[in-house]
Short mmCIF file of C-alpha atoms in Angstrom, two decimals:
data_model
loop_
_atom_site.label_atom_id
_atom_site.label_comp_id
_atom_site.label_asym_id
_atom_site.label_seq_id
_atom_site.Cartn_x
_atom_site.Cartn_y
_atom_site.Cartn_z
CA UNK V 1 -20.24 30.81 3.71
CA UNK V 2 -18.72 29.02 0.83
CA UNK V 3 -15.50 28.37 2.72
CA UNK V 4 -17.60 26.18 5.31
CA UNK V 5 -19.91 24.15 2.89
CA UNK V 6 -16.98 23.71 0.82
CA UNK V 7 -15.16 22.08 4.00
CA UNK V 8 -18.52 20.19 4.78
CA UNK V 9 -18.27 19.32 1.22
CA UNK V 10 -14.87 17.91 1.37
CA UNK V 11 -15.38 15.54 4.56
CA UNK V 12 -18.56 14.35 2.79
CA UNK V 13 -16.76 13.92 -0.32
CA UNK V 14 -13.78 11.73 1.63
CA UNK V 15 -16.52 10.04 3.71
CA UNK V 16 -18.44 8.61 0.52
CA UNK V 17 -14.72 7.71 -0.72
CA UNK V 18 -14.03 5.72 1.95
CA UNK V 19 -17.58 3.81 1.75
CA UNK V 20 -16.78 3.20 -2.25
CA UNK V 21 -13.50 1.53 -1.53
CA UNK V 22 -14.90 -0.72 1.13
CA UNK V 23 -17.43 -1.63 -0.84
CA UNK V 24 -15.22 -2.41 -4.03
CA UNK V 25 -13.17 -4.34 -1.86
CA UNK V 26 -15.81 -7.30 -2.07
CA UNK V 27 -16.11 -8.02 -6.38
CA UNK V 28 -19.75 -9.36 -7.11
CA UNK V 29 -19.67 -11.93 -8.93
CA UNK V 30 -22.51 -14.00 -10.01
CA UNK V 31 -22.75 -17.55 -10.65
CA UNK V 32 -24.19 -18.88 -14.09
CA UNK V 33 -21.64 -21.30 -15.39
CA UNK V 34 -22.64 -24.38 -17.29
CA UNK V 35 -23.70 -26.52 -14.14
CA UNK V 36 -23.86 -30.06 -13.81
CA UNK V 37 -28.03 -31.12 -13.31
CA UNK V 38 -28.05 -35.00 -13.78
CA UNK V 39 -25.60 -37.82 -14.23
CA UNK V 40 -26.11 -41.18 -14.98
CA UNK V 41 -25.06 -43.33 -13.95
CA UNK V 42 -25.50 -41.09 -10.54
CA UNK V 43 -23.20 -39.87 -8.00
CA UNK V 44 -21.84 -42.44 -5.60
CA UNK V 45 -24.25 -45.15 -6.77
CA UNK V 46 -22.89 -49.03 -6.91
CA UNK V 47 -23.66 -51.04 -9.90
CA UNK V 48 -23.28 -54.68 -10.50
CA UNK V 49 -22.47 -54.16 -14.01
CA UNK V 50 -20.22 -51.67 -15.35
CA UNK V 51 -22.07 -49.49 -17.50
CA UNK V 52 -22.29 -48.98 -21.72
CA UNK V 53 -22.14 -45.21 -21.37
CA UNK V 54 -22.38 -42.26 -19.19
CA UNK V 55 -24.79 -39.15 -19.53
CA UNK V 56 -24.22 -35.94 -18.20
CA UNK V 57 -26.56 -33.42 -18.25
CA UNK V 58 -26.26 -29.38 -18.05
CA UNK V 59 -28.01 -26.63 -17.45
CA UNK V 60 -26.29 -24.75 -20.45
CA UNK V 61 -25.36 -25.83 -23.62
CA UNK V 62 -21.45 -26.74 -23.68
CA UNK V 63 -18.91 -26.27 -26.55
CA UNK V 64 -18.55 -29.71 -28.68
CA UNK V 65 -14.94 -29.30 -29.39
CA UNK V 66 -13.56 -27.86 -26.06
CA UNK V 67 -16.04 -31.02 -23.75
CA UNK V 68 -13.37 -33.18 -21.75
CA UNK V 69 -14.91 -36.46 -19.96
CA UNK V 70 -12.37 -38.85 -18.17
CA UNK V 71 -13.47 -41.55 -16.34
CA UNK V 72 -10.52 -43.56 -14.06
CA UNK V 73 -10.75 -46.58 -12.39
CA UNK V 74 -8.22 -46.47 -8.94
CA UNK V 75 -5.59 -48.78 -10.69
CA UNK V 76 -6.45 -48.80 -14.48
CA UNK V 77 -6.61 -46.69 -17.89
CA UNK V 78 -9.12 -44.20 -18.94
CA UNK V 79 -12.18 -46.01 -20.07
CA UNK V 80 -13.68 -43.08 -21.59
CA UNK V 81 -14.62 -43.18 -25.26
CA UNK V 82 -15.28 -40.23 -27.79
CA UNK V 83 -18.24 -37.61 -26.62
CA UNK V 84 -21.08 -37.39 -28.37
CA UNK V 85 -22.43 -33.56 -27.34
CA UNK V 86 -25.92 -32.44 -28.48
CA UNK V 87 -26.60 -28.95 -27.02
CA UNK V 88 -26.51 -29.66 -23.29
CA UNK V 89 -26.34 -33.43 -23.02
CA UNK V 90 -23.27 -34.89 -22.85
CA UNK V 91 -22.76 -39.00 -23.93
CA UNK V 92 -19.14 -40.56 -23.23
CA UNK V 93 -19.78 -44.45 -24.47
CA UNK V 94 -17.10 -46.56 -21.92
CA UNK V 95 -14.94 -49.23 -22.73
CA UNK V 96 -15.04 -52.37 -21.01
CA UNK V 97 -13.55 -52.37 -17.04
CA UNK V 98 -13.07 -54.68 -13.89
CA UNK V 99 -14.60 -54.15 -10.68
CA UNK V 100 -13.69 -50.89 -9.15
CA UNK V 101 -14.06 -47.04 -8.14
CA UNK V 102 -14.71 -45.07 -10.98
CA UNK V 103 -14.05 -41.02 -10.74
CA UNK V 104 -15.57 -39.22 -13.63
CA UNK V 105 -13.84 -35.58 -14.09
CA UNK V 106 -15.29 -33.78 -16.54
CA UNK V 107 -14.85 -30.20 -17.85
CA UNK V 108 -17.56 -27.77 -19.90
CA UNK V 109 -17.49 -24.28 -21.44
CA UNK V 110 -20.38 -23.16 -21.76
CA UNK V 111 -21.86 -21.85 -25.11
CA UNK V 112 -23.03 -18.22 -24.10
CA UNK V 113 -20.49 -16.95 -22.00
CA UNK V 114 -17.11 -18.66 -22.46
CA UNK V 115 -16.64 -19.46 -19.08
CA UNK V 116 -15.19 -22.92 -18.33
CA UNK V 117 -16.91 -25.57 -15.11
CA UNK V 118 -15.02 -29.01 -14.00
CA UNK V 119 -16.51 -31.03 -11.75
CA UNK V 120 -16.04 -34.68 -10.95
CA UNK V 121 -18.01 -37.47 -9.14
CA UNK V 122 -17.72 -41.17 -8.09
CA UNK V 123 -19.63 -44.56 -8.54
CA UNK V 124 -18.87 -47.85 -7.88
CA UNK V 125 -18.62 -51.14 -10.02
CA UNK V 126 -19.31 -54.12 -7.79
CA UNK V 127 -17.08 -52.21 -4.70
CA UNK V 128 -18.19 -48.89 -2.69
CA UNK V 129 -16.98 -46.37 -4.57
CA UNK V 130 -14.42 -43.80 -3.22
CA UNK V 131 -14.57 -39.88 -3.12
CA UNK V 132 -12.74 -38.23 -6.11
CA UNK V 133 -8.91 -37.58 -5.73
CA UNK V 134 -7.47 -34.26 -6.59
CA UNK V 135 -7.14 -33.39 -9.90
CA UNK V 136 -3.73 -33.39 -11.60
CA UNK V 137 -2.20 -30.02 -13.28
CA UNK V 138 -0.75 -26.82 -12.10
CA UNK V 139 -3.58 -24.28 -10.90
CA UNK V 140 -3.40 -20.95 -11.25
CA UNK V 141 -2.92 -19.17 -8.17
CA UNK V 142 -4.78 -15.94 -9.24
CA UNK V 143 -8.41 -15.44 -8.05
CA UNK V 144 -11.09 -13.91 -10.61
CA UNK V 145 -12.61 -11.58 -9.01
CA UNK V 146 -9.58 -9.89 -7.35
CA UNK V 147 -8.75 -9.53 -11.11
CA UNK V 148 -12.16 -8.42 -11.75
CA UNK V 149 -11.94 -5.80 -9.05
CA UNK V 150 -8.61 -4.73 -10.56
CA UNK V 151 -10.41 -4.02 -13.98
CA UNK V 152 -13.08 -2.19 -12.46
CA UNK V 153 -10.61 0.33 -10.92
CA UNK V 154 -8.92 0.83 -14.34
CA UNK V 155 -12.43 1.93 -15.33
CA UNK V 156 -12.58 4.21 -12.42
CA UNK V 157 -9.42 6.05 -12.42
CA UNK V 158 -9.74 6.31 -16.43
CA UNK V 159 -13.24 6.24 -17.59
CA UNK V 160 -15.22 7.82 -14.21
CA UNK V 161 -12.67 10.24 -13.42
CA UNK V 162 -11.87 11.83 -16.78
CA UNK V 163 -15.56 11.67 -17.97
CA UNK V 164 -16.85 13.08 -14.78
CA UNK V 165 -13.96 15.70 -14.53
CA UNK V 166 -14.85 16.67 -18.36
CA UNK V 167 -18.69 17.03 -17.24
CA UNK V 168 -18.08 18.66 -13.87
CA UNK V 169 -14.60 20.97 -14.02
CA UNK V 170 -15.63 24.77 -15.12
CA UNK V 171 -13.74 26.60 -17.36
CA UNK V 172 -12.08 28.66 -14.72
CA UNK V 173 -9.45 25.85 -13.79
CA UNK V 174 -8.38 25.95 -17.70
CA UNK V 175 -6.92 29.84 -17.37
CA UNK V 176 -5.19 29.75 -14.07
CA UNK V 177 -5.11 25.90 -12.62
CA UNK V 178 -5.60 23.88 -15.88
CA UNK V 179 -2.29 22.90 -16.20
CA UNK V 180 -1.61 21.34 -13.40
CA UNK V 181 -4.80 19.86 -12.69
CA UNK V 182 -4.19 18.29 -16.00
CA UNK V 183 -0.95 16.73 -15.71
CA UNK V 184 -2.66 15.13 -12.46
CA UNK V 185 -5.70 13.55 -14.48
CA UNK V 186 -3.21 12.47 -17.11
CA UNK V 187 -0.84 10.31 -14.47
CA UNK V 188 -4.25 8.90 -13.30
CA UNK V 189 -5.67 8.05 -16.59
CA UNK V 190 -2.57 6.40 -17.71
CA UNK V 191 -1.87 4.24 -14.67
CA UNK V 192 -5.92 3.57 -14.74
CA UNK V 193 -5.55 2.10 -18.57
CA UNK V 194 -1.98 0.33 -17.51
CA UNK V 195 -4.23 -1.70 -14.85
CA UNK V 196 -7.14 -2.45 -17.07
CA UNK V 197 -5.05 -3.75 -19.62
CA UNK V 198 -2.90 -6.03 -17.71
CA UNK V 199 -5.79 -7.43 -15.77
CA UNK V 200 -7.88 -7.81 -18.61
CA UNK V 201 -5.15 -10.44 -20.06
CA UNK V 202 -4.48 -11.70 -16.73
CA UNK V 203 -8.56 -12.59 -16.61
CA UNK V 204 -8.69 -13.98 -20.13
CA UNK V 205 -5.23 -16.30 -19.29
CA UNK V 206 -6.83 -17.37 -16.05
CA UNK V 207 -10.16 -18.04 -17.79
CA UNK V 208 -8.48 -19.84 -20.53
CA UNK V 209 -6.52 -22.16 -18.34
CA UNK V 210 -9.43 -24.53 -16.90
CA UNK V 211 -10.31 -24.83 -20.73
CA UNK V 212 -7.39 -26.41 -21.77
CA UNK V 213 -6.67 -28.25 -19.01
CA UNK V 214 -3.61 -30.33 -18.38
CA UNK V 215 -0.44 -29.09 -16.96
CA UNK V 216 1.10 -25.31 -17.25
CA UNK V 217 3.55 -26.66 -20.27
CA UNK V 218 -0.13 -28.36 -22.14
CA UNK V 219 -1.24 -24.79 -21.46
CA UNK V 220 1.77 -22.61 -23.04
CA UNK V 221 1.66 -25.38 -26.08
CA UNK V 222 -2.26 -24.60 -26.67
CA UNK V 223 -3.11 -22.91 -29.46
CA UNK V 224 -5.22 -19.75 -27.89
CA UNK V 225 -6.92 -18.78 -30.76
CA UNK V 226 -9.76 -21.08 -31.34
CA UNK V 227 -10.66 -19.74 -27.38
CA UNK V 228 -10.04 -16.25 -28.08
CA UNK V 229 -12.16 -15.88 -31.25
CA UNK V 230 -15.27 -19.12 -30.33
CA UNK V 231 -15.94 -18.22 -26.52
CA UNK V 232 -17.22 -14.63 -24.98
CA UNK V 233 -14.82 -14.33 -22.50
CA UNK V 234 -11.48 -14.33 -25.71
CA UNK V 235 -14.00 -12.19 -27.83
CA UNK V 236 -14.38 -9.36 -25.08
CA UNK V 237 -10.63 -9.40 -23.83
CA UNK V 238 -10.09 -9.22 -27.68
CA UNK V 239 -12.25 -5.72 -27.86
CA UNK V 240 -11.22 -4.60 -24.85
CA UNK V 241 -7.19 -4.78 -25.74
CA UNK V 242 -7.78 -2.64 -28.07
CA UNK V 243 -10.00 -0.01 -26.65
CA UNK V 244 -7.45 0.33 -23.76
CA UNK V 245 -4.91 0.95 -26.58
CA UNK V 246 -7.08 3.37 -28.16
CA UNK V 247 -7.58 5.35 -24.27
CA UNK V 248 -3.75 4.83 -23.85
CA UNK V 249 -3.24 6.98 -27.45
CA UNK V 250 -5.47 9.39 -26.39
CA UNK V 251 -3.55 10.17 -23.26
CA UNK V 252 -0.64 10.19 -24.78
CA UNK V 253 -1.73 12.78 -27.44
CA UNK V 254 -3.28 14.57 -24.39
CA UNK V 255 0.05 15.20 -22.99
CA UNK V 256 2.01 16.54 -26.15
CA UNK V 257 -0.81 18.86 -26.99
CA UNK V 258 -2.11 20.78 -23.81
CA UNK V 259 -4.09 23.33 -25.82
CA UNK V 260 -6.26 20.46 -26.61
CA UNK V 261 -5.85 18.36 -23.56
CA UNK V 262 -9.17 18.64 -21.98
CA UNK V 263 -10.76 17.47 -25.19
CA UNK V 264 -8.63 14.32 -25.33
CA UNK V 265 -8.41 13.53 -22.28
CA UNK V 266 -12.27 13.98 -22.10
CA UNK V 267 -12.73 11.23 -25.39
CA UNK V 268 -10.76 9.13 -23.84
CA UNK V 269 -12.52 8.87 -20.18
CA UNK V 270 -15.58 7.66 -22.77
CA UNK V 271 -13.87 5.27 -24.70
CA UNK V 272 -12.65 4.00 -21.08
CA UNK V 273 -16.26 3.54 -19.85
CA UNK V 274 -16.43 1.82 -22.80
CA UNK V 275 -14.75 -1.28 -21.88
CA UNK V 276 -16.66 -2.02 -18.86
CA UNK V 277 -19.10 -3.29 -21.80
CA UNK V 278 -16.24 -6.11 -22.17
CA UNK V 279 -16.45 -6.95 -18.42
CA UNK V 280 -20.47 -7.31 -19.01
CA UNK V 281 -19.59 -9.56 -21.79
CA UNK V 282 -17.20 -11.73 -20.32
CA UNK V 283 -19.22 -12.13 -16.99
CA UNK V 284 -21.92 -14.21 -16.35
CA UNK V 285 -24.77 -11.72 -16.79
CA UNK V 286 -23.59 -12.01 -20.96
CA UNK V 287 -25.48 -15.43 -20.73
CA UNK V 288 -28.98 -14.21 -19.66
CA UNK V 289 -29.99 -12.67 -22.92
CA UNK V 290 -29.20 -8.59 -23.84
CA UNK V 291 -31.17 -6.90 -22.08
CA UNK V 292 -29.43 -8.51 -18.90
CA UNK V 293 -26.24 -7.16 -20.47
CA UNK V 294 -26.89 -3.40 -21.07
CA UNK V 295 -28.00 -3.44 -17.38
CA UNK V 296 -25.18 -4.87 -15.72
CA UNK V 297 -23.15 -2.37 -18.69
CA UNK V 298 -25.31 0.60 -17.00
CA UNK V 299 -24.63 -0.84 -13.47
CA UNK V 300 -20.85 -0.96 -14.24
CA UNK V 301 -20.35 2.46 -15.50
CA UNK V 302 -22.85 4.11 -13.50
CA UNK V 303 -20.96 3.07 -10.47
CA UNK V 304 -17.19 4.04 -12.21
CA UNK V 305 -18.47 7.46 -12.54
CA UNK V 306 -19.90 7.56 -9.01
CA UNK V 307 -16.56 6.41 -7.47
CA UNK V 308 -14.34 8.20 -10.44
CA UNK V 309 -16.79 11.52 -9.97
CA UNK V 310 -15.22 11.73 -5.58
CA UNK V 311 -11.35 11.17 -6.97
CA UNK V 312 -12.15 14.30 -10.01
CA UNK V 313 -13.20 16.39 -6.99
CA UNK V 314 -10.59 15.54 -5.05
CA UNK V 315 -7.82 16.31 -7.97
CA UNK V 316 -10.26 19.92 -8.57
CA UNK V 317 -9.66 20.76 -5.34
CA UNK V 318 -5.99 20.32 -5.54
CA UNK V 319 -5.81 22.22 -8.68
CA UNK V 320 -8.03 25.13 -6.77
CA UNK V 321 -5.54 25.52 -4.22
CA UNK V 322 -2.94 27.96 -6.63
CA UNK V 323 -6.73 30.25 -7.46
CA UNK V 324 -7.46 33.60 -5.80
CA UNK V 325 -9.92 33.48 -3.11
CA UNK V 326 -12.69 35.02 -5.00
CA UNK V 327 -12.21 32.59 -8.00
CA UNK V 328 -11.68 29.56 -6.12
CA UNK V 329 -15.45 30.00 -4.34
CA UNK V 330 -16.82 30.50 -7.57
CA UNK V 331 -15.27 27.25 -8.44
CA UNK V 332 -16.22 25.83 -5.53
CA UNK V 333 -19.81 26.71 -5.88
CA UNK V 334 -20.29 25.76 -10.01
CA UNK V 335 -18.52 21.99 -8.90
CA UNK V 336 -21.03 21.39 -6.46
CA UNK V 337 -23.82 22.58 -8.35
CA UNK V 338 -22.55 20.27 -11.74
CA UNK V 339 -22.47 17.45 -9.04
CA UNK V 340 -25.53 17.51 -7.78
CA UNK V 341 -27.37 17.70 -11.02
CA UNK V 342 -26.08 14.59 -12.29
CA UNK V 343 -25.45 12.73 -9.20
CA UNK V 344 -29.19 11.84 -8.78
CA UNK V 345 -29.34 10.33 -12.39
CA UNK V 346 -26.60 8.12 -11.26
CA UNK V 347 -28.19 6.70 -8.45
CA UNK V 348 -31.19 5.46 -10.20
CA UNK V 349 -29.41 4.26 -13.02
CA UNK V 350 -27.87 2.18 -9.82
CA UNK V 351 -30.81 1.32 -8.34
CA UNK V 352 -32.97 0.59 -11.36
CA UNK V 353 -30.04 -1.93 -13.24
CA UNK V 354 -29.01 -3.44 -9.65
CA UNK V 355 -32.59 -4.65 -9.21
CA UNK V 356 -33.50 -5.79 -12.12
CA UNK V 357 -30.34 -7.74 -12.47
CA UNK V 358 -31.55 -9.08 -9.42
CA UNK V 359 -34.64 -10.35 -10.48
CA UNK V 360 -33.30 -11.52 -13.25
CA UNK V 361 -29.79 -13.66 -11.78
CA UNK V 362 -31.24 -14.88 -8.53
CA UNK V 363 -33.70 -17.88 -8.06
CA UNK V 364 -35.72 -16.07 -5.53
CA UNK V 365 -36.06 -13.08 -3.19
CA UNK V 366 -33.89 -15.25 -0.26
CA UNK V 367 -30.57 -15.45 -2.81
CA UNK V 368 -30.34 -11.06 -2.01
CA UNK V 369 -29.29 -11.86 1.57
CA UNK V 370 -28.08 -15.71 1.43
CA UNK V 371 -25.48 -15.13 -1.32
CA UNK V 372 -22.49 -13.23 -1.59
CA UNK V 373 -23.45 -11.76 -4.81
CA UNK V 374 -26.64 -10.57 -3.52
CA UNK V 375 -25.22 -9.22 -0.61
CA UNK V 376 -22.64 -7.35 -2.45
CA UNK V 377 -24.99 -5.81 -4.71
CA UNK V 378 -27.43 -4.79 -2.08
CA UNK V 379 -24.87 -2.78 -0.56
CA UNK V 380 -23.72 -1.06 -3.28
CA UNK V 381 -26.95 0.18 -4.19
CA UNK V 382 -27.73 1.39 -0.65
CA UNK V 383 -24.17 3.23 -0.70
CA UNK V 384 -25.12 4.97 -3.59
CA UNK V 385 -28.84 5.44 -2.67
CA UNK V 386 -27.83 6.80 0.78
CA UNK V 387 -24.98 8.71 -0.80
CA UNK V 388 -27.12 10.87 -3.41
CA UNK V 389 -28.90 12.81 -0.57
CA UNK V 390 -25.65 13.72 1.28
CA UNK V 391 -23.99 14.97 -2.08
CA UNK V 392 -27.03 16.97 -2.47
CA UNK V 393 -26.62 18.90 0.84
CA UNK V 394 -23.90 21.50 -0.36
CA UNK V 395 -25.18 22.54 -3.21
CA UNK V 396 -29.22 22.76 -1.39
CA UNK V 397 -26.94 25.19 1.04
CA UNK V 398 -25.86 26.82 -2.38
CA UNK V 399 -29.26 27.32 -3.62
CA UNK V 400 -30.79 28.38 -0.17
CA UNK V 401 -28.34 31.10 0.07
CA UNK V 402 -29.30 34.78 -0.75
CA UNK V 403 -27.61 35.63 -4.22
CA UNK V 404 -27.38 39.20 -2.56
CA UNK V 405 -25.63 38.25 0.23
CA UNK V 406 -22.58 39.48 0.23
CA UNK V 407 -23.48 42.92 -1.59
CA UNK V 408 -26.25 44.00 1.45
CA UNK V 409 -22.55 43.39 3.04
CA UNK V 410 -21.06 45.96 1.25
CA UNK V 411 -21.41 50.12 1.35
CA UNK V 412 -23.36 51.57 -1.07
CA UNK V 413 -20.97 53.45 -3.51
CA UNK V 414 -21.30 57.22 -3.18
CA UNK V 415 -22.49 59.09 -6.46
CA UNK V 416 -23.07 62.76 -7.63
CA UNK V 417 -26.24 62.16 -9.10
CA UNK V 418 -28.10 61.01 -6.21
CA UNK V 419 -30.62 58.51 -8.12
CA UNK V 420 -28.29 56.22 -9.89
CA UNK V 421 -28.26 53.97 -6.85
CA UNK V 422 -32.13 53.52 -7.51
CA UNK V 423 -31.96 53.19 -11.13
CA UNK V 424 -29.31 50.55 -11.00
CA UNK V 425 -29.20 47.10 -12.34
CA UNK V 426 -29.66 44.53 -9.46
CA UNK V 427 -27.01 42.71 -8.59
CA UNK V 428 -26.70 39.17 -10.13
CA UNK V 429 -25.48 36.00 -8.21
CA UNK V 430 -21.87 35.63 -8.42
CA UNK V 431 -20.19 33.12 -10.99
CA UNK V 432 -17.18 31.83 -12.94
CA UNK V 433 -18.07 34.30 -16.03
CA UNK V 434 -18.05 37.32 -13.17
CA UNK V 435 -15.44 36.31 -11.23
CA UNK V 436 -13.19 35.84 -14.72
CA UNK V 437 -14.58 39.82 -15.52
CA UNK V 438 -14.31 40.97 -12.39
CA UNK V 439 -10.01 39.63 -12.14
CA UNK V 440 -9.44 40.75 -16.11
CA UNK V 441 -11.14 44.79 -14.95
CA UNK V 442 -8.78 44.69 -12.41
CA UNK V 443 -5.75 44.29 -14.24
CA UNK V 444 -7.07 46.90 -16.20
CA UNK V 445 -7.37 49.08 -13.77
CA UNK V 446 -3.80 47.88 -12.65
CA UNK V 447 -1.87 49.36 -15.54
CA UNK V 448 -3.93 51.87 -15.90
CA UNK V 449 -2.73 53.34 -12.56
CA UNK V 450 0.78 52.31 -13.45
CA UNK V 451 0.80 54.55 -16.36
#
């Protein structure tokens, strides 16, 4: 019986997998940059007069010192002057110009979150003015949210795996598995923190980029600092750095000391869920107040120990394969009935941060299935809402079965006194702590005989 729901249990396990990784596959992302509301003068508009001064008005307030407002004629200088920035207005006072198509470019970073906007728009002085040519300067060829998806599998194969392998994995695996079941979750941890790291500075270099503008050499000759300590996004990669250093030492300890392994590598699956709280901080979600933070810190990890929870039962049942029959069904049976006891909390830890985040990001209820963030996070929620009953199924068929079973199976034992089969204890539902007697009495018995 536990043979087949552990097999039912596997394909379940693999199915829900698969689902995960699709679903990872599409980062959400949400949009709350500083955004451009008003301009004056306005977008494509033709004047008669060249204007005093141009105003520019966000939705956030924009860092004083990191503002940058050109405005280009087709043929002439920048007549910008020096920006005056008072929270989230933005003055540039202009210089005199001829008649001509003016493109203003301008770039923002917003207060709150860090995160750099550029934009730029047209108007006319005494001609029809022209769209906006591109934008001089090397981009950088890396997309953010492939490297945000990269960071939230560091998470995953550190943080979620280790922490739900330290909550889930019996004791059993320790005596006769342990060792190479932890060698296993050490390689994954490792190459899990190796990928967070790099990503992290890949993210904070790609975020820093529109900020400073310019070419790739005006970039490399940019002092970071200022970015890295005034802005969200330099403060969490700073944080974050370090607590994948710290997760990194713990591994490494975890490998030169296997008597204390599990304990290490346990601490440092927590400290690893710990830096998704740098990915809240540096996303977008940082800007809409605290409360909007802890949930999409909840969401985060809540979903890295879903997806990090199927890869420690997949490296448990690797490290089962070397048990005894008898052991590895009691191992089988104390997994499934860890999982299911903490799988529900997951899913409404899910379901309860994904929808208030939500209500709280999106303008109204249409943005859920008319943006790609909404979209996203809608199906995540219903993978893990949809997933919690079918994770529940093996150990129900656990529960359901008769403790008993297999001893009505058995003879009865013959004795000499007749009555001791009446005035025997009942037999108690089999478990790691008996199966872990029942091996160590038989060796007993073993050199007993041999002696």
């Amino acid at each position: 019986m536990t043979r087949l729901v552990s097999s039912r249990a596997g394909r379940r396990v693999l199915l829900m997998a698969g689902c995960a990784l699709v679903l990872l596959g599409a980062p959400s992302t949400a949009a709350a940059h500083a955004a451009l509301e008003t301009a004056t003068p306005a977008s494509g508009v033709a004047l008669k007069a060249a204007p005093q001064a141009i105003k520019l008005v966000f939705d956030e307030e924009v860092v004083p010192r990191l503002a940058r407002v050109t405005v280009v004629g087709g043929h002439g200088p920048d007549v910008a002057g020096s920006l005056v920035v008072a929270g989230s207005v933005v003055t540039v006072p202009l210089r005199p110009g001829r008649a001509d198509s003016y493109t203003v470019r301008w770039r923002m970073v917003a207060t709150d979150d860090g995160h750099a906007t550029e934009g730029a728009y047209t108007y006319g002085v005494g001609v029809k003015p022209l769209p906006p040519g591109p934008a001089s300067g090397l981009g950088v060829p890396v997309a953010p949210e492939l490297l945000a998806w990269l960071e939230f599998v560091g998470v995953v194969l550190t943080g979620g795996l280790l922490t739900f392998r330290a909550i889930v994995r019996p004791r059993l695996l320790e005596r006769e598995g342990g060792a190479r079941d932890g060698t296993v979750a050490v390689w994954a941890g490792v190459v899990g923190a190796a990928l967070g790291l790099h990503a992290g500075l890949l993210a904070f270099l790609t975020g820093a980029y529109p900020i400073v503008g310019g070419g790739l050499a005006g970039f490399v000759n940019t002092e970071i600092e200022p970015i890295r300590v005034g802005t969200h996004l330099g403060q969490a990669w700073t944080v974050t750095t370090f607590a994948w250093l710290g997760v990194l030492m713990l591994l490494v300890a975890a490998w030169v000391t296997p008597a204390k392994r599990e304990r290490l590598l346990g601490w440092g699956g927590v400290l690893a869920l710990g830096t998704a709280f740098g990915i809240s901080w540096a996303s977008h979600p940082a800007a809409r107040g605290a409360l909007a933070l802890i949930a999409d810190y909840l969401h985060l990890v809540a979903g890295a120990l879903w997806v990090g929870g199927l890869l420690a039962l997949v490296i448990l049942a690797v490290g089962a394969r070397s048990l005894s029959r008898p052991a590895r069904e009691a191992l089988v049976r104390a997994s499934l009935l860890r999982l299911s006891a903490i799988a529900v909390p997951i899913v409404v830890v899910v379901g309860l941060a994904g929808a208030y985040l939500v209500l709280r990001e999106f303008p109204g209820p249409s943005a859920i299935v008319t943006t790609r963030y909404g979209v996203t996070l809608l199906l995540k929620t219903a993978a893990y809402v949809i997933g919690a009953p079918v994770e529940q199924q093996p150990a129900l068929a656990l529960r359901r079965r008769p403790p008993d079973r297999a001893e009505h199976n058995r003879p009865e034992p013959e004795d000499d006194e007749g009555e001791q089969g009446h005035d025997a204890e009942p037999v108690r539902p089999t478990g790691i702590g008996d199966v872990e007697q029942t091996e160590a009495d038989d060796q007993a018995g073993d050199r007993g005989s041999g002696q």
